Amino acid sequence: MHQNLKFDQISFFLAAVQAARKLLSSDRNPPIDALINSGILPVLVKCLEANDNPSLQFEAAWALTNIASTEFTHVIVEMGAVGPLARLLRSHSPDVREQTCWCLGNVAGDGPKLRDIVLGTADCLDNLLFNIKHSS
């Protein structure tokens, strides 16, 4: 997110992303189509770049993880989320790194084409190996 955002704007983004994540985490028919059609995916991808706000990154990664666990996995790739997710594997926040691994795993697990996209993303494999070597 942009460095010049005011606290209330950041709070708004965090609340909105948390609300989306909670909707997507619903056990009963999460409104995935409606959220995708609302245009929130580019916002979630942009939130992954909020290096000064790991809570926002975590919530966005979690929302994307939930989408990536459905038949809409390809949309995560189409929206350009794989690169920012791969970079988050080096986050200072262990929670962000864990959620990012989960999301990328869901994407890569969707089939050989998406797996190859994840593994072919700059630094993704190196960053994943870094997490394996430095787990804890």
CSV table of N, CA and C in Angstrom, one decimal:
chain,number,residue,atom,x,y,z
A,1,MET,N,0.8,-1.2,0.0
A,1,MET,CA,0.0,0.0,0.0
A,1,MET,C,0.9,1.2,0.0
A,2,HIS,N,0.3,2.3,-0.3
A,2,HIS,CA,1.1,3.6,-0.4
A,2,HIS,C,1.4,4.1,1.0
A,3,GLN,N,2.7,4.6,1.1
A,3,GLN,CA,3.2,5.1,2.3
A,3,GLN,C,2.4,6.3,2.9
A,4,ASN,N,1.7,7.0,2.0
A,4,ASN,CA,1.0,8.3,2.5
A,4,ASN,C,-0.4,8.0,2.9
A,5,LEU,N,-0.8,6.7,3.0
A,5,LEU,CA,-2.2,6.5,3.5
A,5,LEU,C,-2.3,6.8,4.9
A,6,LYS,N,-3.4,7.4,5.3
A,6,LYS,CA,-3.6,7.8,6.7
A,6,LYS,C,-4.1,6.6,7.4
A,7,PHE,N,-3.9,6.7,8.8
A,7,PHE,CA,-4.3,5.5,9.6
A,7,PHE,C,-5.7,5.1,9.4
A,8,ASP,N,-6.7,6.0,9.3
A,8,ASP,CA,-8.0,5.6,9.1
A,8,ASP,C,-8.2,4.9,7.7
A,9,GLN,N,-7.5,5.2,6.7
A,9,GLN,CA,-7.5,4.5,5.4
A,9,GLN,C,-7.0,3.1,5.6
A,10,ILE,N,-5.9,3.0,6.3
A,10,ILE,CA,-5.3,1.7,6.5
A,10,ILE,C,-6.2,0.8,7.3
A,11,SER,N,-6.8,1.4,8.3
A,11,SER,CA,-7.8,0.6,9.1
A,11,SER,C,-9.0,0.2,8.3
A,12,PHE,N,-9.4,1.1,7.3
A,12,PHE,CA,-10.5,0.7,6.4
A,12,PHE,C,-10.2,-0.5,5.6
A,13,PHE,N,-8.9,-0.4,5.0
A,13,PHE,CA,-8.5,-1.5,4.1
A,13,PHE,C,-8.4,-2.8,4.9
A,14,LEU,N,-7.9,-2.8,6.1
A,14,LEU,CA,-7.7,-4.0,6.9
A,14,LEU,C,-9.1,-4.5,7.3
A,15,ALA,N,-10.0,-3.7,7.7
A,15,ALA,CA,-11.4,-4.1,8.0
A,15,ALA,C,-12.1,-4.8,6.7
A,16,ALA,N,-11.9,-4.1,5.6
A,16,ALA,CA,-12.5,-4.6,4.4
A,16,ALA,C,-11.9,-6.0,4.0
A,17,VAL,N,-10.6,-6.1,4.1
A,17,VAL,CA,-10.0,-7.4,3.7
A,17,VAL,C,-10.3,-8.5,4.7
A,18,GLN,N,-10.4,-8.1,6.0
A,18,GLN,CA,-10.8,-9.1,7.0
A,18,GLN,C,-12.3,-9.6,6.7
A,19,ALA,N,-13.1,-8.6,6.4
A,19,ALA,CA,-14.5,-9.0,6.1
A,19,ALA,C,-14.6,-10.0,4.9
A,20,ALA,N,-13.8,-9.7,3.8
A,20,ALA,CA,-13.8,-10.5,2.7
A,20,ALA,C,-13.2,-11.9,3.0
A,21,ARG,N,-12.2,-11.9,3.8
A,21,ARG,CA,-11.6,-13.2,4.3
A,21,ARG,C,-12.6,-14.0,5.1
A,22,LYS,N,-13.3,-13.4,6.0
A,22,LYS,CA,-14.3,-14.1,6.8
A,22,LYS,C,-15.5,-14.6,5.9
A,23,LEU,N,-15.9,-13.9,4.9
A,23,LEU,CA,-16.9,-14.4,4.0
A,23,LEU,C,-16.4,-15.6,3.2
A,24,LEU,N,-15.1,-15.5,2.8
A,24,LEU,CA,-14.5,-16.6,2.1
A,24,LEU,C,-14.3,-17.9,2.9
A,25,SER,N,-14.2,-17.6,4.2
A,25,SER,CA,-13.9,-18.7,5.2
A,25,SER,C,-15.2,-19.4,5.7
A,26,SER,N,-16.3,-18.9,5.2
A,26,SER,CA,-17.6,-19.5,5.6
A,26,SER,C,-17.7,-20.9,5.2
A,27,ASP,N,-18.3,-21.7,6.2
A,27,ASP,CA,-18.5,-23.1,5.9
A,27,ASP,C,-19.6,-23.4,4.9
A,28,ARG,N,-20.5,-22.4,4.8
A,28,ARG,CA,-21.7,-22.6,3.9
A,28,ARG,C,-21.6,-21.7,2.7
A,29,ASN,N,-21.4,-22.3,1.6
A,29,ASN,CA,-21.4,-21.6,0.3
A,29,ASN,C,-20.8,-20.2,0.4
A,30,PRO,N,-19.5,-20.1,0.5
A,30,PRO,CA,-18.9,-18.7,0.5
A,30,PRO,C,-19.2,-18.0,-0.8
A,31,PRO,N,-19.5,-16.7,-0.8
A,31,PRO,CA,-19.8,-16.0,-2.1
A,31,PRO,C,-18.6,-15.7,-2.9
A,32,ILE,N,-17.9,-16.7,-3.4
A,32,ILE,CA,-16.7,-16.5,-4.1
A,32,ILE,C,-17.0,-15.8,-5.4
A,33,ASP,N,-18.0,-16.2,-6.2
A,33,ASP,CA,-18.3,-15.5,-7.4
A,33,ASP,C,-18.6,-14.0,-7.2
A,34,ALA,N,-19.4,-13.7,-6.2
A,34,ALA,CA,-19.7,-12.4,-5.9
A,34,ALA,C,-18.5,-11.5,-5.6
A,35,LEU,N,-17.6,-12.1,-4.8
A,35,LEU,CA,-16.4,-11.4,-4.4
A,35,LEU,C,-15.5,-11.1,-5.6
A,36,ILE,N,-15.4,-12.2,-6.4
A,36,ILE,CA,-14.5,-12.0,-7.6
A,36,ILE,C,-15.1,-10.9,-8.5
A,37,ASN,N,-16.4,-11.0,-8.7
A,37,ASN,CA,-17.1,-10.0,-9.5
A,37,ASN,C,-17.1,-8.6,-8.9
A,38,SER,N,-16.9,-8.5,-7.6
A,38,SER,CA,-16.9,-7.2,-7.0
A,38,SER,C,-15.7,-6.4,-7.3
A,39,GLY,N,-14.6,-7.1,-7.8
A,39,GLY,CA,-13.4,-6.4,-8.1
A,39,GLY,C,-12.4,-6.4,-7.0
A,40,ILE,N,-12.6,-7.2,-6.0
A,40,ILE,CA,-11.7,-7.2,-4.8
A,40,ILE,C,-10.4,-7.8,-5.0
A,41,LEU,N,-10.3,-8.7,-6.0
A,41,LEU,CA,-9.0,-9.4,-6.2
A,41,LEU,C,-7.8,-8.5,-6.5
A,42,PRO,N,-7.9,-7.5,-7.3
A,42,PRO,CA,-6.8,-6.6,-7.5
A,42,PRO,C,-6.4,-5.9,-6.2
A,43,VAL,N,-7.5,-5.6,-5.3
A,43,VAL,CA,-7.2,-4.9,-4.0
A,43,VAL,C,-6.4,-5.9,-3.1
A,44,LEU,N,-6.8,-7.2,-3.1
A,44,LEU,CA,-6.1,-8.2,-2.3
A,44,LEU,C,-4.7,-8.3,-2.8
A,45,VAL,N,-4.5,-8.3,-4.1
A,45,VAL,CA,-3.1,-8.5,-4.6
A,45,VAL,C,-2.3,-7.2,-4.2
A,46,LYS,N,-2.9,-6.1,-4.3
A,46,LYS,CA,-2.2,-4.8,-3.9
A,46,LYS,C,-1.8,-4.9,-2.4
A,47,CYS,N,-2.7,-5.4,-1.6
A,47,CYS,CA,-2.5,-5.5,-0.1
A,47,CYS,C,-1.3,-6.4,0.2
A,48,LEU,N,-1.0,-7.3,-0.7
A,48,LEU,CA,0.2,-8.2,-0.4
A,48,LEU,C,1.5,-7.4,-0.4
A,49,GLU,N,1.4,-6.2,-1.1
A,49,GLU,CA,2.6,-5.4,-1.2
A,49,GLU,C,2.8,-4.4,0.0
A,50,ALA,N,1.9,-4.4,1.0
A,50,ALA,CA,1.9,-3.5,2.1
A,50,ALA,C,3.0,-3.9,3.1
A,51,ASN,N,4.2,-3.8,2.7
A,51,ASN,CA,5.3,-4.2,3.6
A,51,ASN,C,5.3,-3.6,5.0
A,52,ASP,N,4.7,-2.5,5.1
A,52,ASP,CA,4.7,-1.9,6.4
A,52,ASP,C,3.5,-2.3,7.3
A,53,ASN,N,2.7,-3.3,6.8
A,53,ASN,CA,1.5,-3.8,7.5
A,53,ASN,C,1.3,-5.3,7.3
A,54,PRO,N,2.1,-6.1,8.1
A,54,PRO,CA,2.0,-7.5,8.0
A,54,PRO,C,0.6,-8.1,8.2
A,55,SER,N,-0.2,-7.4,9.1
A,55,SER,CA,-1.6,-7.8,9.3
A,55,SER,C,-2.4,-7.8,8.1
A,56,LEU,N,-2.3,-6.7,7.3
A,56,LEU,CA,-3.0,-6.6,6.0
A,56,LEU,C,-2.5,-7.6,5.0
A,57,GLN,N,-1.2,-7.9,5.0
A,57,GLN,CA,-0.7,-8.9,4.1
A,57,GLN,C,-1.2,-10.3,4.5
A,58,PHE,N,-1.2,-10.5,5.8
A,58,PHE,CA,-1.7,-11.8,6.2
A,58,PHE,C,-3.2,-12.0,5.8
A,59,GLU,N,-4.0,-11.0,6.1
A,59,GLU,CA,-5.5,-11.2,5.8
A,59,GLU,C,-5.7,-11.3,4.3
A,60,ALA,N,-4.9,-10.6,3.5
A,60,ALA,CA,-5.0,-10.7,2.0
A,60,ALA,C,-4.6,-12.1,1.5
A,61,ALA,N,-3.5,-12.6,2.1
A,61,ALA,CA,-3.0,-13.9,1.7
A,61,ALA,C,-4.0,-15.0,2.1
A,62,TRP,N,-4.6,-14.8,3.2
A,62,TRP,CA,-5.6,-15.8,3.7
A,62,TRP,C,-6.8,-15.8,2.8
A,63,ALA,N,-7.3,-14.6,2.4
A,63,ALA,CA,-8.5,-14.5,1.5
A,63,ALA,C,-8.1,-15.2,0.2
A,64,LEU,N,-6.9,-14.9,-0.3
A,64,LEU,CA,-6.5,-15.5,-1.6
A,64,LEU,C,-6.3,-17.0,-1.4
A,65,THR,N,-5.9,-17.5,-0.3
A,65,THR,CA,-5.8,-18.9,0.0
A,65,THR,C,-7.1,-19.6,-0.1
A,66,ASN,N,-8.1,-18.9,0.4
A,66,ASN,CA,-9.5,-19.5,0.3
A,66,ASN,C,-10.0,-19.6,-1.1
A,67,ILE,N,-9.7,-18.6,-1.9
A,67,ILE,CA,-10.1,-18.6,-3.3
A,67,ILE,C,-9.3,-19.7,-4.0
A,68,ALA,N,-8.0,-19.8,-3.7
A,68,ALA,CA,-7.2,-20.8,-4.4
A,68,ALA,C,-7.5,-22.2,-4.1
A,69,SER,N,-8.4,-22.4,-3.1
A,69,SER,CA,-8.8,-23.8,-2.7
A,69,SER,C,-10.1,-24.2,-3.4
A,70,THR,N,-10.5,-23.4,-4.4
A,70,THR,CA,-11.7,-23.6,-5.1
A,70,THR,C,-11.5,-23.8,-6.6
A,71,GLU,N,-12.5,-23.9,-7.3
A,71,GLU,CA,-12.4,-24.0,-8.8
A,71,GLU,C,-11.9,-22.7,-9.4
A,72,PHE,N,-11.7,-21.7,-8.7
A,72,PHE,CA,-11.3,-20.4,-9.2
A,72,PHE,C,-9.8,-20.1,-9.0
A,73,THR,N,-9.1,-21.2,-8.7
A,73,THR,CA,-7.6,-21.0,-8.5
A,73,THR,C,-6.9,-20.2,-9.6
A,74,HIS,N,-7.3,-20.5,-10.8
A,74,HIS,CA,-6.7,-19.8,-11.9
A,74,HIS,C,-6.8,-18.3,-11.9
A,75,VAL,N,-7.8,-17.8,-11.2
A,75,VAL,CA,-8.0,-16.3,-11.1
A,75,VAL,C,-6.9,-15.7,-10.3
A,76,ILE,N,-6.4,-16.4,-9.3
A,76,ILE,CA,-5.3,-15.9,-8.5
A,76,ILE,C,-4.1,-15.6,-9.4
A,77,VAL,N,-3.8,-16.6,-10.3
A,77,VAL,CA,-2.7,-16.4,-11.2
A,77,VAL,C,-3.0,-15.3,-12.2
A,78,GLU,N,-4.2,-15.3,-12.8
A,78,GLU,CA,-4.5,-14.2,-13.7
A,78,GLU,C,-4.5,-12.8,-13.2
A,79,MET,N,-4.7,-12.7,-11.9
A,79,MET,CA,-4.7,-11.4,-11.2
A,79,MET,C,-3.2,-10.9,-10.8
A,80,GLY,N,-2.3,-11.8,-11.1
A,80,GLY,CA,-0.9,-11.5,-10.8
A,80,GLY,C,-0.5,-11.6,-9.4
A,81,ALA,N,-1.1,-12.5,-8.6
A,81,ALA,CA,-0.8,-12.7,-7.2
A,81,ALA,C,0.4,-13.5,-6.9
A,82,VAL,N,0.8,-14.4,-7.9
A,82,VAL,CA,1.9,-15.3,-7.6
A,82,VAL,C,3.2,-14.6,-7.3
A,83,GLY,N,3.6,-13.6,-8.0
A,83,GLY,CA,4.8,-12.9,-7.8
A,83,GLY,C,4.9,-12.2,-6.4
A,84,PRO,N,3.9,-11.4,-6.0
A,84,PRO,CA,3.8,-10.9,-4.7
A,84,PRO,C,3.8,-11.9,-3.6
A,85,LEU,N,3.1,-13.0,-3.8
A,85,LEU,CA,3.1,-14.1,-2.8
A,85,LEU,C,4.5,-14.7,-2.7
A,86,ALA,N,5.2,-14.9,-3.8
A,86,ALA,CA,6.5,-15.5,-3.8
A,86,ALA,C,7.5,-14.6,-3.0
A,87,ARG,N,7.3,-13.3,-3.1
A,87,ARG,CA,8.2,-12.3,-2.4
A,87,ARG,C,7.8,-12.4,-0.9
A,88,LEU,N,6.6,-12.6,-0.6
A,88,LEU,CA,6.2,-12.7,0.9
A,88,LEU,C,6.8,-13.9,1.6
A,89,LEU,N,7.3,-14.8,0.9
A,89,LEU,CA,8.0,-16.0,1.5
A,89,LEU,C,9.2,-15.5,2.3
A,90,ARG,N,9.6,-14.3,2.1
A,90,ARG,CA,10.7,-13.7,2.8
A,90,ARG,C,10.3,-12.7,3.8
A,91,SER,N,9.0,-12.6,4.1
A,91,SER,CA,8.4,-11.7,5.1
A,91,SER,C,9.1,-11.9,6.5
A,92,HIS,N,9.1,-10.8,7.2
A,92,HIS,CA,9.6,-10.9,8.6
A,92,HIS,C,8.6,-11.6,9.5
A,93,SER,N,7.4,-11.6,9.0
A,93,SER,CA,6.3,-12.2,9.8
A,93,SER,C,6.1,-13.7,9.5
A,94,PRO,N,6.3,-14.5,10.6
A,94,PRO,CA,6.1,-16.0,10.3
A,94,PRO,C,4.7,-16.3,9.9
A,95,ASP,N,3.7,-15.6,10.4
A,95,ASP,CA,2.3,-15.9,10.0
A,95,ASP,C,2.1,-15.6,8.6
A,96,VAL,N,2.7,-14.5,8.1
A,96,VAL,CA,2.6,-14.1,6.7
A,96,VAL,C,3.2,-15.2,5.8
A,97,ARG,N,4.4,-15.6,6.2
A,97,ARG,CA,5.1,-16.6,5.4
A,97,ARG,C,4.3,-17.9,5.4
A,98,GLU,N,3.8,-18.3,6.5
A,98,GLU,CA,3.0,-19.6,6.6
A,98,GLU,C,1.8,-19.5,5.7
A,99,GLN,N,1.0,-18.4,5.8
A,99,GLN,CA,-0.2,-18.2,5.0
A,99,GLN,C,0.2,-18.2,3.5
A,100,THR,N,1.3,-17.5,3.2
A,100,THR,CA,1.7,-17.4,1.8
A,100,THR,C,2.1,-18.8,1.2
A,101,CYS,N,2.8,-19.6,2.0
A,101,CYS,CA,3.1,-21.0,1.6
A,101,CYS,C,1.8,-21.8,1.3
A,102,TRP,N,0.9,-21.6,2.2
A,102,TRP,CA,-0.4,-22.3,2.0
A,102,TRP,C,-1.1,-21.9,0.7
A,103,CYS,N,-1.1,-20.6,0.5
A,103,CYS,CA,-1.8,-20.1,-0.8
A,103,CYS,C,-1.1,-20.6,-2.0
A,104,LEU,N,0.3,-20.5,-2.0
A,104,LEU,CA,1.0,-21.0,-3.2
A,104,LEU,C,0.9,-22.5,-3.4
A,105,GLY,N,0.8,-23.2,-2.3
A,105,GLY,CA,0.6,-24.7,-2.3
A,105,GLY,C,-0.8,-25.0,-3.0
A,106,ASN,N,-1.8,-24.2,-2.6
A,106,ASN,CA,-3.1,-24.4,-3.2
A,106,ASN,C,-3.1,-24.2,-4.7
A,107,VAL,N,-2.4,-23.1,-5.1
A,107,VAL,CA,-2.2,-22.8,-6.5
A,107,VAL,C,-1.5,-23.9,-7.3
A,108,ALA,N,-0.3,-24.2,-6.7
A,108,ALA,CA,0.5,-25.2,-7.4
A,108,ALA,C,-0.1,-26.6,-7.4
A,109,GLY,N,-1.0,-26.9,-6.4
A,109,GLY,CA,-1.7,-28.2,-6.3
A,109,GLY,C,-2.8,-28.3,-7.3
A,110,ASP,N,-3.1,-27.2,-8.0
A,110,ASP,CA,-4.3,-27.3,-8.9
A,110,ASP,C,-4.0,-28.0,-10.3
A,111,GLY,N,-2.7,-28.3,-10.5
A,111,GLY,CA,-2.3,-29.0,-11.7
A,111,GLY,C,-1.0,-28.6,-12.2
A,112,PRO,N,-0.5,-29.3,-13.2
A,112,PRO,CA,0.9,-29.1,-13.7
A,112,PRO,C,1.1,-27.7,-14.3
A,113,LYS,N,0.1,-27.2,-14.9
A,113,LYS,CA,0.3,-25.8,-15.5
A,113,LYS,C,0.5,-24.8,-14.5
A,114,LEU,N,-0.4,-24.8,-13.5
A,114,LEU,CA,-0.3,-23.8,-12.4
A,114,LEU,C,1.0,-24.0,-11.5
A,115,ARG,N,1.3,-25.3,-11.3
A,115,ARG,CA,2.5,-25.7,-10.6
A,115,ARG,C,3.7,-25.1,-11.2
A,116,ASP,N,3.8,-25.2,-12.6
A,116,ASP,CA,4.9,-24.7,-13.3
A,116,ASP,C,5.0,-23.2,-13.3
A,117,ILE,N,3.8,-22.5,-13.2
A,117,ILE,CA,3.8,-21.1,-13.1
A,117,ILE,C,4.4,-20.7,-11.8
A,118,VAL,N,3.9,-21.3,-10.7
A,118,VAL,CA,4.4,-21.0,-9.4
A,118,VAL,C,5.9,-21.2,-9.3
A,119,LEU,N,6.4,-22.4,-9.7
A,119,LEU,CA,7.8,-22.7,-9.6
A,119,LEU,C,8.7,-21.9,-10.5
A,120,GLY,N,8.1,-21.4,-11.6
A,120,GLY,CA,8.8,-20.5,-12.6
A,120,GLY,C,8.8,-19.1,-12.2
A,121,THR,N,8.1,-18.7,-11.1
A,121,THR,CA,8.1,-17.3,-10.7
A,121,THR,C,9.4,-17.0,-10.0
A,122,ALA,N,9.9,-15.8,-10.3
A,122,ALA,CA,11.2,-15.4,-9.8
A,122,ALA,C,11.4,-15.6,-8.3
A,123,ASP,N,12.4,-16.2,-7.9
A,123,ASP,CA,12.8,-16.4,-6.5
A,123,ASP,C,11.8,-17.3,-5.7
A,124,CYS,N,10.7,-17.8,-6.3
A,124,CYS,CA,9.8,-18.6,-5.5
A,124,CYS,C,10.4,-19.8,-4.9
A,125,LEU,N,11.1,-20.6,-5.7
A,125,LEU,CA,11.7,-21.8,-5.2
A,125,LEU,C,12.7,-21.5,-4.2
A,126,ASP,N,13.6,-20.6,-4.4
A,126,ASP,CA,14.6,-20.2,-3.5
A,126,ASP,C,14.0,-19.7,-2.2
A,127,ASN,N,13.0,-18.9,-2.2
A,127,ASN,CA,12.3,-18.4,-1.0
A,127,ASN,C,11.6,-19.5,-0.3
A,128,LEU,N,11.0,-20.5,-1.0
A,128,LEU,CA,10.4,-21.6,-0.3
A,128,LEU,C,11.5,-22.5,0.4
A,129,LEU,N,12.6,-22.7,-0.3
A,129,LEU,CA,13.7,-23.5,0.3
A,129,LEU,C,14.2,-22.8,1.5
A,130,PHE,N,14.3,-21.5,1.5
A,130,PHE,CA,14.7,-20.7,2.6
A,130,PHE,C,13.8,-20.9,3.8
A,131,ASN,N,12.5,-21.0,3.6
A,131,ASN,CA,11.6,-21.3,4.7
A,131,ASN,C,11.7,-22.7,5.2
A,132,ILE,N,12.0,-23.6,4.4
A,132,ILE,CA,12.2,-25.0,4.9
A,132,ILE,C,13.5,-25.1,5.7
A,133,LYS,N,14.6,-24.4,5.3
A,133,LYS,CA,15.8,-24.4,6.0
A,133,LYS,C,15.7,-23.7,7.3
A,134,HIS,N,14.9,-22.6,7.4
A,134,HIS,CA,14.9,-21.7,8.5
A,134,HIS,C,13.5,-21.8,9.2
A,135,SER,N,12.9,-22.9,9.2
A,135,SER,CA,11.6,-23.0,9.9
A,135,SER,C,11.7,-22.8,11.4
A,136,SER,N,10.8,-22.2,11.9
A,136,SER,CA,10.6,-21.9,13.4
A,136,SER,C,10.5,-20.5,13.7
